[in-house]
Coordinates of C-alpha atoms and ligand atoms in Angstrom, one line a residue:
X1 CA 92.8 -57.1 -200.0
X2 CA 95.4 -59.7 -200.6
X3 CA 98.1 -57.6 -202.5
X4 CA 97.8 -55.1 -199.2
X5 CA 97.6 -57.3 -196.6
X6 CA 100.3 -59.8 -198.2
X7 CA 99.3 -63.0 -196.6
X8 CA 101.4 -66.0 -196.6
X9 CA 98.2 -68.4 -198.1
X10 CA 94.5 -68.2 -198.6
X11 CA 91.7 -70.4 -197.5
X12 CA 88.1 -70.1 -198.2
X13 CA 85.6 -71.6 -195.7
X14 CA 83.3 -73.9 -196.9
X15 CA 81.5 -74.2 -193.7
X16 CA 81.6 -78.0 -193.2
X17 CA 82.5 -79.7 -190.3
X18 CA 85.8 -81.5 -191.1
X19 CA 86.8 -78.2 -191.9
X20 CA 85.9 -76.4 -188.7
X21 CA 87.2 -79.2 -187.3
X22 CA 90.9 -79.0 -188.5
X23 CA 91.1 -75.3 -188.0
X24 CA 89.7 -76.0 -184.3
X25 CA 93.2 -78.6 -184.0
X26 CA 95.0 -76.0 -185.3
X27 CA 94.3 -73.2 -183.2
X28 CA 94.5 -75.7 -180.4
X29 CA 98.0 -76.5 -181.8
X30 CA 99.3 -72.6 -182.1
X31 CA 97.9 -71.9 -178.4
X32 CA 95.5 -69.5 -179.7
X33 CA 92.7 -71.7 -178.2
X34 CA 92.3 -74.3 -175.3
X35 CA 90.3 -77.5 -175.3
X36 CA 88.2 -77.6 -172.7
X37 CA 87.5 -80.9 -170.5
X38 CA 85.2 -82.7 -173.6
X39 CA 83.7 -84.5 -170.7
X40 CA 82.1 -81.5 -169.1
X41 CA 82.3 -79.2 -172.4
X42 CA 82.0 -81.4 -175.0
X43 CA 82.8 -79.4 -178.1
X44 CA 83.9 -76.1 -176.2
X45 CA 87.2 -74.2 -176.6
X46 CA 88.6 -71.3 -174.6
X47 CA 90.1 -67.8 -176.2
X48 CA 91.7 -65.0 -174.4
X49 CA 92.1 -61.7 -176.0
X50 CA 94.6 -59.2 -175.5
X51 CA 94.4 -57.5 -172.2
X52 CA 93.9 -54.1 -173.8
X53 CA 91.0 -55.7 -175.9
X54 CA 88.4 -56.7 -173.9
X55 CA 85.1 -54.8 -175.4
X56 CA 83.9 -52.7 -178.2
X57 CA 86.2 -49.3 -178.5
X58 CA 83.3 -47.3 -179.4
X59 CA 85.7 -44.1 -179.7
X60 CA 87.8 -46.1 -182.4
X61 CA 84.9 -46.9 -184.2
X62 CA 83.8 -44.8 -187.2
X63 CA 81.2 -44.0 -190.2
X64 CA 83.3 -43.0 -192.8
X65 CA 81.1 -40.8 -195.4
X66 CA 81.7 -38.1 -198.0
X67 CA 79.7 -35.9 -195.8
X68 CA 80.3 -35.5 -192.4
X69 CA 76.7 -34.7 -191.7
X70 CA 75.6 -38.0 -193.0
X71 CA 77.1 -39.7 -189.9
X72 CA 75.4 -37.6 -187.3
X73 CA 76.5 -35.9 -183.8
X74 CA 75.7 -39.5 -182.7
X75 CA 78.8 -41.0 -184.5
X76 CA 82.6 -40.7 -185.0
X77 CA 83.4 -39.9 -188.8
X78 CA 86.1 -39.8 -190.8
X79 CA 86.1 -39.0 -194.6
X80 CA 85.9 -41.7 -196.7
X81 CA 89.5 -41.4 -198.5
X82 CA 91.3 -40.2 -195.5
X83 CA 89.9 -43.6 -193.6
X84 CA 90.9 -45.6 -196.5
X85 CA 94.1 -44.2 -196.3
X86 CA 95.1 -44.3 -192.8
X87 CA 93.5 -48.3 -192.6
X88 CA 95.3 -49.1 -195.9
X89 CA 98.5 -48.1 -193.8
X90 CA 98.0 -50.2 -190.9
X91 CA 96.6 -53.2 -193.3
X92 CA 99.8 -53.1 -195.6
X93 CA 102.1 -56.2 -194.9
X94 CA 99.7 -57.4 -191.9
X95 CA 99.1 -60.9 -192.8
X96 CA 102.8 -61.4 -193.7
X97 CA 103.1 -65.2 -192.7
X98 CA 99.8 -65.4 -192.2
X99 CA 96.5 -66.9 -193.6
X100 CA 93.9 -65.0 -194.9
X101 CA 90.4 -66.5 -194.5
X102 CA 87.6 -66.1 -196.7
X103 CA 84.4 -66.6 -194.9
X104 CA 81.2 -66.2 -196.8
X105 CA 78.0 -65.8 -194.8
X106 CA 74.4 -64.7 -194.6
X107 CA 72.8 -62.5 -191.7
X108 CA 69.3 -64.4 -192.2
X109 CA 68.7 -67.6 -193.1
X110 CA 70.4 -68.2 -196.4
X111 CA 67.5 -67.2 -199.4
X112 CA 65.4 -65.2 -197.6
X113 CA 64.1 -62.3 -198.5
X114 CA 65.4 -60.3 -195.4
X115 CA 68.8 -61.7 -195.6
X116 CA 72.2 -60.1 -196.6
X117 CA 75.2 -61.5 -197.2
X118 CA 78.6 -60.2 -196.3
X119 CA 82.5 -62.0 -196.9
X120 CA 85.0 -61.4 -194.2
X121 CA 88.4 -61.7 -194.8
X122 CA 90.5 -62.2 -191.6
X123 CA 93.1 -63.6 -190.6
X124 CA 92.3 -64.8 -187.3
X125 CA 91.1 -68.1 -186.7
X126 CA 89.3 -67.4 -184.0
X127 CA 86.8 -64.7 -185.5
X128 CA 86.4 -67.7 -188.6
X129 CA 85.0 -70.0 -185.5
X130 CA 82.9 -67.6 -184.2
X131 CA 81.6 -66.3 -187.2
X132 CA 80.9 -70.5 -188.1
X133 CA 78.9 -70.1 -185.2
X134 CA 77.0 -66.4 -185.3
X135 CA 76.1 -66.7 -188.8
X136 CA 75.4 -69.1 -191.8
X137 CA 78.7 -69.6 -193.3
X138 CA 80.3 -71.5 -196.0
X139 CA 79.8 -72.2 -199.7
X140 CA 76.1 -72.4 -199.9
X141 CA 76.3 -68.6 -198.9
X142 CA 78.4 -68.3 -202.2
X143 CA 75.9 -70.2 -204.0
X144 CA 73.5 -68.0 -203.0
X145 CA 75.2 -65.1 -204.3
X146 CA 75.8 -65.8 -207.6
X147 CA 78.4 -64.5 -209.5
X148 CA 77.1 -60.8 -209.6
X149 CA 75.0 -60.9 -206.1
X150 CA 75.6 -57.5 -204.1
X151 CA 77.5 -58.4 -201.0
X152 CA 79.0 -56.6 -198.0
X153 CA 82.7 -56.5 -197.9
X154 CA 84.5 -57.1 -194.7
X155 CA 88.1 -56.8 -194.1
X156 CA 89.9 -57.8 -190.5
X157 CA 93.2 -58.0 -189.7
X158 CA 94.4 -58.7 -186.0
X159 CA 97.9 -56.6 -187.5
X160 CA 100.0 -56.1 -184.0
X161 CA 96.8 -55.4 -182.1
X162 CA 98.2 -51.9 -181.4
X163 CA 95.5 -49.9 -179.3
X164 CA 97.1 -46.6 -180.9
X165 CA 96.4 -48.3 -184.4
X166 CA 93.1 -50.0 -183.8
X167 CA 90.1 -48.9 -185.8
X168 CA 86.6 -50.1 -186.9
X169 CA 85.8 -48.5 -190.1
X170 CA 82.5 -48.5 -191.8
X171 CA 81.9 -47.5 -194.9
X172 CA 78.1 -47.7 -195.7
X173 CA 78.2 -45.7 -199.1
X174 CA 80.3 -48.5 -199.8
X175 CA 78.7 -51.4 -198.5
X176 CA 82.0 -52.0 -196.7
X177 CA 83.9 -52.5 -193.2
X178 CA 87.5 -52.1 -192.0
X179 CA 88.4 -53.6 -189.1
X180 CA 91.9 -53.5 -187.9
X181 CA 94.4 -54.3 -184.9
X182 CA 91.4 -55.9 -182.3
X183 CA 90.8 -59.5 -181.5
X184 CA 87.2 -58.7 -179.4
X185 CA 84.3 -60.3 -180.8
X186 CA 82.2 -56.6 -181.1
X187 CA 84.9 -55.2 -183.4
X188 CA 85.9 -58.3 -185.2
X189 CA 82.8 -60.4 -185.9
X190 CA 81.9 -58.2 -188.3
X191 CA 78.5 -60.2 -189.5
X192 CA 77.3 -58.8 -186.0
X193 CA 77.2 -55.1 -184.8
X194 CA 78.9 -53.7 -187.9
X195 CA 77.1 -55.5 -190.7
X196 CA 73.7 -56.5 -189.0
X197 CA 73.3 -53.3 -187.1
X198 CA 75.7 -50.2 -188.6
X199 CA 75.6 -51.2 -192.4
X200 CA 72.1 -53.0 -191.9
X201 CA 70.5 -49.8 -190.2
X202 CA 71.5 -47.5 -193.1
X203 CA 70.7 -50.0 -195.8
X204 CA 67.5 -50.3 -193.9
X205 CA 66.6 -46.5 -194.5
X206 CA 67.5 -46.7 -198.0
X207 CA 65.3 -49.9 -198.6
X208 CA 62.5 -49.1 -196.0
X209 CA 63.1 -51.3 -193.2
X210 CA 64.8 -51.5 -189.8
X211 CA 67.9 -53.2 -188.1
X212 CA 67.2 -52.9 -184.5
X213 CA 69.2 -53.9 -180.8
X214 CA 66.5 -55.9 -179.9
X215 CA 65.9 -59.0 -178.6
X216 CA 62.8 -61.0 -180.3
X217 CA 60.6 -63.1 -178.2
X218 CA 57.2 -65.1 -178.6
X219 CA 54.9 -65.7 -175.2
X220 CA 52.2 -68.4 -175.5
X221 CA 49.4 -67.9 -173.4
X222 CA 47.4 -70.7 -172.0
X223 CA 45.2 -71.0 -174.7
X224 CA 48.0 -71.8 -176.9
X225 CA 48.1 -67.8 -179.0
X226 CA 51.8 -66.9 -179.3
X227 CA 52.3 -63.3 -179.5
X228 CA 55.8 -62.1 -180.4
X229 CA 57.5 -59.0 -178.9
X230 CA 60.9 -57.1 -179.7
X231 CA 62.8 -55.3 -177.2
X232 CA 65.6 -52.9 -177.3
X233 CA 68.0 -52.5 -174.1
X234 CA 71.5 -51.2 -173.8
X235 CA 74.6 -53.8 -173.9
X236 CA 74.5 -55.7 -170.9
X237 CA 71.2 -55.0 -169.4
X238 CA 69.9 -58.4 -169.7
X239 CA 68.6 -58.9 -173.2
X240 CA 69.7 -62.8 -173.6
X241 CA 68.1 -63.4 -170.1
X242 CA 64.8 -61.6 -171.0
X243 CA 65.0 -63.1 -174.6
X244 CA 65.0 -66.9 -172.6
X245 CA 63.0 -66.4 -169.2
X246 CA 61.5 -69.2 -167.3
X247 CA 57.9 -68.2 -166.4
X248 CA 57.3 -67.8 -162.4
X249 CA 55.8 -71.0 -161.1
X250 CA 51.7 -69.7 -160.8
X251 CA 52.5 -68.7 -164.7
X252 CA 54.2 -72.3 -165.6
X253 CA 51.2 -74.0 -164.0
X254 CA 48.9 -71.8 -166.3
X255 CA 50.5 -73.1 -169.5
X256 CA 52.4 -70.1 -170.3
X257 CA 55.6 -70.6 -172.1
X258 CA 58.3 -68.3 -173.3
X259 CA 60.0 -68.9 -177.0
X260 CA 63.2 -67.8 -177.9
X261 CA 63.7 -66.0 -181.7
X262 CA 66.5 -63.4 -181.1
X263 CA 68.7 -62.5 -178.0
X264 CA 70.7 -58.8 -180.2
X265 CA 69.5 -58.4 -182.8
X266 CA 65.8 -57.8 -185.0
X267 CA 65.2 -56.9 -188.5
X268 CA 62.1 -55.4 -188.9
X269 CA 59.9 -55.2 -192.0
X270 CA 56.0 -54.3 -193.3
X271 CA 54.6 -57.0 -193.7
X272 CA 51.5 -57.3 -196.3
X273 CA 49.2 -57.4 -193.5
X274 CA 50.6 -53.8 -192.6
X275 CA 52.1 -55.7 -189.5
X276 CA 55.4 -55.5 -188.5
X277 CA 57.7 -58.4 -189.1
X278 CA 61.3 -59.1 -187.0
X279 CA 63.8 -61.4 -188.0
X280 CA 66.7 -62.4 -186.1
X281 CA 69.8 -61.9 -188.5
X282 CA 72.2 -64.5 -186.2
X283 CA 72.8 -67.7 -186.0
X284 CA 74.0 -68.0 -182.7
X285 CA 74.4 -66.1 -179.2
X286 CA 77.5 -64.0 -178.2
X287 CA 76.6 -63.6 -174.5
X288 CA 77.5 -61.7 -171.4
X289 CA 79.2 -65.0 -169.1
X290 CA 78.9 -63.1 -165.5
X291 CA 76.1 -63.2 -163.9
X292 CA 74.5 -66.2 -165.8
X293 CA 73.7 -69.1 -164.1
X294 CA 70.9 -71.1 -163.4
X295 CA 68.7 -68.8 -161.6
X296 CA 69.2 -65.6 -164.0
X297 CA 68.8 -67.8 -167.0
X298 CA 68.8 -71.7 -166.7
X299 CA 68.0 -71.9 -170.9
X300 CA 70.9 -69.7 -171.4
X301 CA 73.1 -72.1 -169.4
X302 CA 71.8 -75.3 -171.3
X303 CA 72.8 -73.3 -174.5
X304 CA 76.1 -73.3 -173.9
X305 CA 76.8 -76.7 -172.4
X306 CA 78.5 -77.7 -175.6
X307 CA 79.7 -76.2 -179.2
X308 CA 80.4 -73.1 -177.2
X309 CA 83.4 -70.9 -177.4
X310 CA 84.4 -69.1 -174.1
X311 CA 86.3 -66.2 -174.1
X312 CA 88.1 -64.2 -171.2
X313 CA 86.2 -66.8 -168.3
X314 CA 88.5 -67.8 -165.9
X315 CA 90.2 -71.3 -166.9
X316 CA 91.3 -73.9 -164.5
X317 CA 94.3 -76.1 -164.9
X318 CA 91.9 -79.3 -165.7
X319 CA 90.3 -77.8 -168.5
X320 CA 87.2 -76.0 -166.9
X321 CA 85.9 -72.6 -166.9
X322 CA 84.3 -70.6 -164.4
X323 CA 83.0 -66.5 -163.9
X324 CA 81.9 -64.5 -161.6
X325 CA 78.0 -64.8 -160.5
X326 CA 78.1 -68.0 -162.1
X327 CA 77.0 -71.6 -161.0
X328 CA 79.6 -72.9 -159.0
X329 CA 82.1 -72.0 -155.8
X330 CA 85.1 -70.3 -157.2
X331 CA 87.7 -73.2 -158.1
X332 CA 90.7 -73.5 -155.7
X333 CA 92.9 -71.8 -158.3
X334 CA 92.9 -70.9 -162.0
X335 CA 94.3 -68.6 -164.7
X336 CA 92.2 -65.2 -165.0
X337 CA 91.4 -63.4 -168.1
X338 CA 94.3 -61.6 -168.1
X339 CA 96.3 -64.8 -168.2
X340 CA 97.2 -64.1 -164.3
X341 CA 97.4 -66.9 -161.9
X342 CA 94.0 -66.3 -160.1
X343 CA 92.4 -67.9 -156.4
X344 CA 89.4 -66.4 -155.0
X345 CA 89.8 -63.1 -152.5
X346 CA 92.5 -61.5 -154.6
X347 CA 93.3 -58.3 -154.4
X348 CA 95.2 -55.8 -155.8
X349 CA 97.1 -52.9 -154.2
X350 CA 94.1 -50.8 -153.3
X351 CA 92.5 -53.9 -151.6
X352 CA 89.8 -54.1 -154.5
X353 CA 88.3 -57.1 -155.6
X354 CA 90.5 -59.0 -158.6
X355 CA 87.7 -60.9 -160.6
X356 CA 88.7 -64.0 -162.1
X357 CA 86.5 -63.4 -165.6
X358 CA 86.5 -60.2 -167.3
X359 CA 83.1 -58.5 -166.7
X360 CA 82.5 -58.4 -170.2
X361 CA 83.6 -62.1 -170.6
X362 CA 81.6 -64.0 -173.4
X363 CA 80.2 -66.9 -174.7
X364 CA 79.6 -68.1 -178.4
X365 CA 77.0 -70.9 -178.9
X366 CA 74.9 -71.8 -181.7
X367 CA 71.5 -70.6 -181.4
X368 CA 70.0 -74.4 -181.8
X369 CA 71.3 -75.2 -178.4
X370 CA 68.8 -73.1 -176.6
X371 CA 66.0 -75.6 -175.3
X372 CA 63.4 -73.3 -176.1
X373 CA 64.6 -71.9 -179.4
X374 CA 61.4 -70.9 -181.2
X375 CA 60.5 -73.2 -183.8
X376 CA 59.8 -69.8 -185.9
X377 CA 63.3 -68.7 -185.3
X378 CA 64.6 -69.7 -188.5
X379 CA 61.2 -68.2 -190.4
X380 CA 62.5 -66.7 -193.4
X381 CA 59.7 -64.3 -193.3
X382 CA 60.1 -63.5 -189.5
X383 CA 57.4 -63.1 -186.9
X384 CA 54.5 -60.4 -186.4
X385 CA 55.1 -58.6 -183.7
X386 CA 52.2 -57.4 -181.1
X387 CA 54.4 -55.3 -179.2
X388 CA 57.9 -53.1 -178.9
X389 CA 59.5 -52.7 -175.3
X390 CA 62.4 -50.0 -174.8
X391 CA 63.8 -50.4 -171.7
X392 CA 67.4 -48.8 -170.1
X393 CA 69.3 -49.4 -166.6
X394 CA 67.7 -46.5 -164.4
X395 CA 68.3 -46.7 -160.5
X396 CA 65.8 -43.9 -160.4
X397 CA 63.3 -41.7 -162.0
X398 CA 61.5 -44.7 -164.4
X399 CA 58.7 -46.7 -163.6
X400 CA 58.7 -50.5 -164.1
X401 CA 56.5 -50.2 -167.3
X402 CA 54.5 -47.7 -169.3
X403 CA 52.9 -47.5 -172.3
X404 CA 53.1 -45.0 -175.0
X405 CA 50.2 -42.7 -176.2
X406 CA 50.7 -43.9 -179.6
X407 CA 53.3 -44.4 -182.4
X408 CA 54.9 -40.8 -182.4
X409 CA 54.9 -40.8 -178.5
X410 CA 56.6 -44.5 -178.7
X411 CA 59.4 -43.1 -181.2
X412 CA 59.9 -40.4 -178.5
X413 CA 59.9 -42.7 -175.5
X414 CA 62.8 -44.9 -177.4
X415 CA 64.7 -41.4 -178.4
X416 CA 64.7 -40.3 -175.3
X417 CA 66.0 -43.6 -173.8
X418 CA 69.0 -43.6 -171.6
X419 CA 71.1 -46.2 -169.2
X420 CA 73.6 -45.8 -167.0
X421 CA 76.6 -47.8 -168.7
X422 CA 77.7 -51.4 -168.3
X423 CA 81.1 -53.4 -168.6
X424 CA 80.4 -54.3 -172.5
X425 CA 81.3 -50.5 -173.4
X426 CA 84.5 -48.5 -172.7
X427 CA 83.6 -45.9 -170.4
X428 CA 82.8 -45.2 -166.7
X429 CA 80.7 -47.6 -165.3
X430 CA 77.2 -46.6 -164.0
X431 CA 77.5 -43.2 -166.1
X432 CA 74.3 -42.4 -167.5
X433 CA 74.0 -41.6 -171.3
X434 CA 71.2 -41.3 -173.8
X435 CA 70.9 -44.4 -176.0
X436 CA 68.1 -43.7 -178.2
X437 CA 66.4 -47.3 -179.1
X438 CA 69.5 -48.8 -177.1
X439 CA 71.3 -47.8 -180.8
X440 CA 73.4 -44.9 -180.1
X441 CA 76.8 -46.9 -180.5
X442 CA 75.1 -48.9 -183.7
X443 CA 73.2 -46.6 -185.8
X444 CA 75.0 -46.6 -189.1
X445 CA 74.0 -42.8 -190.4
X446 CA 72.9 -39.4 -188.6
X447 CA 70.4 -40.4 -185.6
X448 CA 68.2 -37.0 -186.9
X449 CA 67.3 -39.2 -189.7
X450 CA 66.9 -42.8 -188.3
X451 CA 64.0 -41.0 -186.0
X452 CA 62.4 -39.6 -189.0
X453 CA 62.7 -43.0 -190.2
X454 CA 61.4 -44.3 -187.4
X455 CA 57.9 -41.9 -187.9
X456 CA 57.8 -42.5 -191.3
X457 CA 57.6 -46.2 -191.0
X458 CA 55.0 -45.6 -188.3
X459 CA 52.9 -43.6 -191.2
X460 CA 53.2 -46.8 -193.1
X461 CA 51.7 -49.4 -190.6
X462 CA 48.4 -50.1 -191.0
X463 CA 48.4 -52.3 -188.0
X464 CA 51.6 -51.2 -185.8
X465 CA 52.8 -52.7 -182.6
X466 CA 52.0 -50.5 -179.7
X467 CA 55.3 -49.1 -178.1
X468 CA 55.9 -49.4 -173.9
X469 CA 59.1 -48.9 -171.9
X470 CA 60.3 -50.8 -169.0
X471 CA 62.9 -50.2 -166.3
X472 CA 63.9 -53.3 -163.9
X473 CA 66.6 -52.0 -162.1
X474 CA 64.8 -49.4 -159.8
X475 CA 66.3 -49.2 -156.6
X476 CA 65.1 -48.2 -153.2
X477 CA 67.2 -45.9 -150.5
X478 CA 69.7 -48.5 -149.7
X479 CA 70.1 -49.0 -153.1
X480 CA 68.6 -52.8 -153.5
X481 CA 66.6 -53.6 -156.4
X482 CA 62.5 -52.8 -155.7
X483 CA 61.4 -55.7 -158.5
X484 CA 62.8 -59.0 -158.3
X485 CA 63.7 -59.2 -162.4
X486 CA 64.7 -62.2 -164.2
X487 CA 61.8 -64.7 -164.8
X488 CA 59.3 -62.1 -162.9
X489 CA 59.6 -60.0 -165.5
X490 CA 57.1 -62.5 -167.2
X491 CA 54.2 -60.9 -165.4
X492 CA 55.2 -57.7 -167.0
X493 CA 55.2 -58.6 -170.6
X494 CA 51.8 -60.1 -169.8
X495 CA 50.6 -57.1 -168.9
X496 CA 52.0 -55.4 -172.0
X497 CA 50.6 -58.5 -174.4
X498 CA 47.1 -57.5 -172.8
X499 CA 47.4 -54.2 -172.8
X500 CA 48.3 -54.5 -176.8
X501 CA 45.3 -56.6 -177.0
X502 CA 43.3 -54.4 -176.0
X503 CA 42.3 -56.7 -173.4
X504 CA 43.0 -54.4 -169.9
X505 CA 42.5 -51.1 -168.6
X506 CA 45.3 -48.5 -167.7
X507 CA 45.7 -45.5 -165.7
X508 CA 47.1 -42.2 -167.7
X509 CA 50.2 -40.3 -166.7
X510 CA 51.9 -37.5 -167.7
X511 CA 54.9 -40.0 -169.2
X512 CA 52.2 -43.0 -170.8
X513 CA 49.7 -45.7 -169.5
X514 CA 50.3 -47.8 -166.3
X515 CA 49.0 -51.2 -165.1
X516 CA 45.8 -50.1 -162.8
X517 CA 45.8 -51.0 -159.3
X518 CA 46.0 -54.4 -159.3
X519 CA 46.6 -54.9 -162.9
X520 CA 50.0 -57.1 -162.8
X521 CA 49.3 -60.4 -162.2
X522 CA 51.3 -60.7 -158.8
X523 CA 50.2 -63.9 -157.8
X524 CA 52.8 -65.8 -155.3
X525 CA 54.8 -62.6 -155.5
X526 CA 55.6 -61.0 -152.3
X527 CA 55.9 -57.4 -152.7
X528 CA 54.0 -55.1 -151.0
X529 CA 51.6 -52.3 -152.1
X530 CA 54.4 -49.6 -150.8
X531 CA 57.0 -51.1 -153.6
X532 CA 54.5 -51.0 -156.0
X533 CA 53.5 -47.5 -155.8
X534 CA 57.7 -46.9 -155.3
X535 CA 58.1 -48.7 -158.7
X536 CA 55.3 -46.7 -160.0
X537 CA 56.3 -43.4 -158.4
X538 CA 56.6 -39.7 -161.4
X539 CA 58.6 -36.9 -159.6
X540 CA 57.2 -34.5 -161.4
X541 CA 60.3 -32.2 -160.5
X542 CA 62.6 -34.5 -162.0
X543 CA 60.7 -35.2 -165.0
X544 CA 60.3 -31.8 -166.0
X545 CA 64.5 -31.3 -165.7
X546 CA 64.2 -34.4 -167.7
X547 CA 62.5 -32.8 -170.9
X548 CA 64.7 -29.8 -170.6
X549 CA 67.4 -32.6 -171.3
X550 CA 65.8 -33.9 -173.9
X551 CA 65.4 -30.7 -175.5
X552 CA 69.0 -30.0 -175.1
X553 CA 69.7 -33.7 -176.3
X554 CA 68.0 -33.3 -179.4
X555 CA 69.2 -29.9 -180.1
X556 CA 72.8 -31.3 -181.2
X557 CA 71.0 -32.7 -184.2
X558 CA 70.1 -29.2 -185.3
X559 CA 67.9 -28.6 -188.4
X560 CA 67.8 -32.4 -189.4
X561 CA 65.7 -33.1 -186.4
X562 CA 62.0 -33.8 -186.8
X563 CA 60.0 -31.1 -185.6
X564 CA 57.3 -34.0 -184.3
X565 CA 59.9 -35.2 -181.4
X566 CA 60.0 -31.5 -180.5
X567 CA 56.3 -31.2 -180.1
X568 CA 56.7 -34.3 -177.9
X569 CA 58.8 -32.9 -175.3
X570 CA 56.2 -29.8 -175.3
X571 CA 53.3 -32.3 -174.7
X572 CA 55.2 -34.0 -172.1
X573 CA 55.9 -30.8 -170.3
X574 CA 52.2 -29.6 -170.7
X575 CA 51.0 -33.2 -169.0
X576 CA 53.6 -32.9 -166.2
X577 CA 52.8 -28.9 -165.7
X578 CA 49.1 -29.5 -164.2
X579 CA 50.4 -31.9 -161.4
X580 CA 52.9 -30.1 -160.6
X581 CA 51.2 -26.6 -160.0
X582 CA 48.5 -28.5 -158.0
X583 CA 51.3 -30.2 -156.0
X584 CA 53.1 -27.0 -155.6
X585 CA 49.9 -25.1 -154.3
X586 CA 49.0 -27.9 -151.6
X587 CA 52.6 -27.7 -150.5
Ligands
OXD601 C1 76.8 -57.4 -177.5 C2 76.7 -55.9 -177.3 O1 78.2 -57.5 -177.6 O2 75.8 -54.9 -177.1 O3 75.6 -57.7 -177.9 O4 77.9 -55.2 -176.6
MN602 MN1 73.9 -56.0 -178.2

């Protein structure tokens, strides 16, 4: 690799605080990072990416396999040899005059049977400093690897950040990742999305486990019993906030507590007890800054108070940072995410508000900073799951919560998830897209095979978690959210746990089981009956159209697609029809 990239020198990352400090100083010296006001932000730094490089670029992200069918219609595909050859052209000499850093890292606690090792070669100090937070990196990993251990080969170069030559390439058959011409976290911190989701999902299928885009949280009830939930939501739908939720006052007083295990990725394995066990492979948080404040996520705010890297937020002259819907009023002036001078009220030529922080600006913080990090978060065996929750961002149609009838139906519910696009993806904000299990951008192989793998995992689980679907984002006719969200979401999670543990009844609807009247604990919350009715309303005509849309979505996977999920479409249609007919007859 060094021969191809031609760096001036090579530095091995040992994981020591001394080396990290030296790199921070160097990055500040070259202007790549800014040292923030150390009184307010101890150990914190600021970085700005290129303006054309602020979110994951799914259209430039490829799964490279020998056969196109193995990547599936859910992925961009390039033939392995062609991909290596095009990218080699971009890597050729790309590190001339630069340092190549060698970052050995472990996803999962070093030595855990769950864990996977990678080595990332990069010419970016920013990448190194982020990898030191979001992974366990350094010499201890090399020792664990030994002379002939298996690891994921990761190569990254900023090259010249040319978006026309930007490629994020995954070679699952070679356990290799190549990323070139980007400096944005999701494209370049190769342990995260690239290894822990795309490559790991492929390895998981071969090895009989699953890599999922899920948070993991523990909920402790007043008797002191902690039950664990894993929840999949598309990017920027509040996974970090949910994972760190603060119980509403009446729940807190009764002794409910939340424990964060992970906020973005879960590796799921079947335990010898027949349960599904979940491990967070990451060591840190890479969260969206705008919208993070002491109301939406006080534990998140506490997590970023020290030793954090801020990317693309607003920077002030006195070394402070700020973002929209953050904690404080905007500063009188500052430098915006795109490097331009900024002041409150600034608009473009068409009168549109110009934000100071990019909507996808981020913080990178050690998980250990989180005040409610679960004592189990580094348990090498993971935590046992009671429930799996799927969720999307849907203004209409989808009820606040429903439970699937069984594992197979739950897989159908996950496979038919859709969500409105957010700033974390490149694309039109608000456009609805199918995002099965929130894995559309992250599944490293044909999703038809992925669904089959989910179904097979269910067959192997003697004691599977129950599967639910939630939607915090339903709106009324005036476009206002019907559900208050944030900490109040615990009311829904508490029902989910009671339901999963067989402690409460439910009402059967065509979509699944919903809470009985008074089933949700709404103590101390002013949500009237009409709002609750609207939160759970199921419009049969809309859902009948939706089933047809599910079928069309499934059809693109052709012959590889599991028949069991088409059968779920038919079953849902059948459950919807009698109501529809009765209503038509009444009307
Ligand atoms: C993320 C994402 O960064 O999903 O977690 O985009
Ligand atoms: Mn994510």
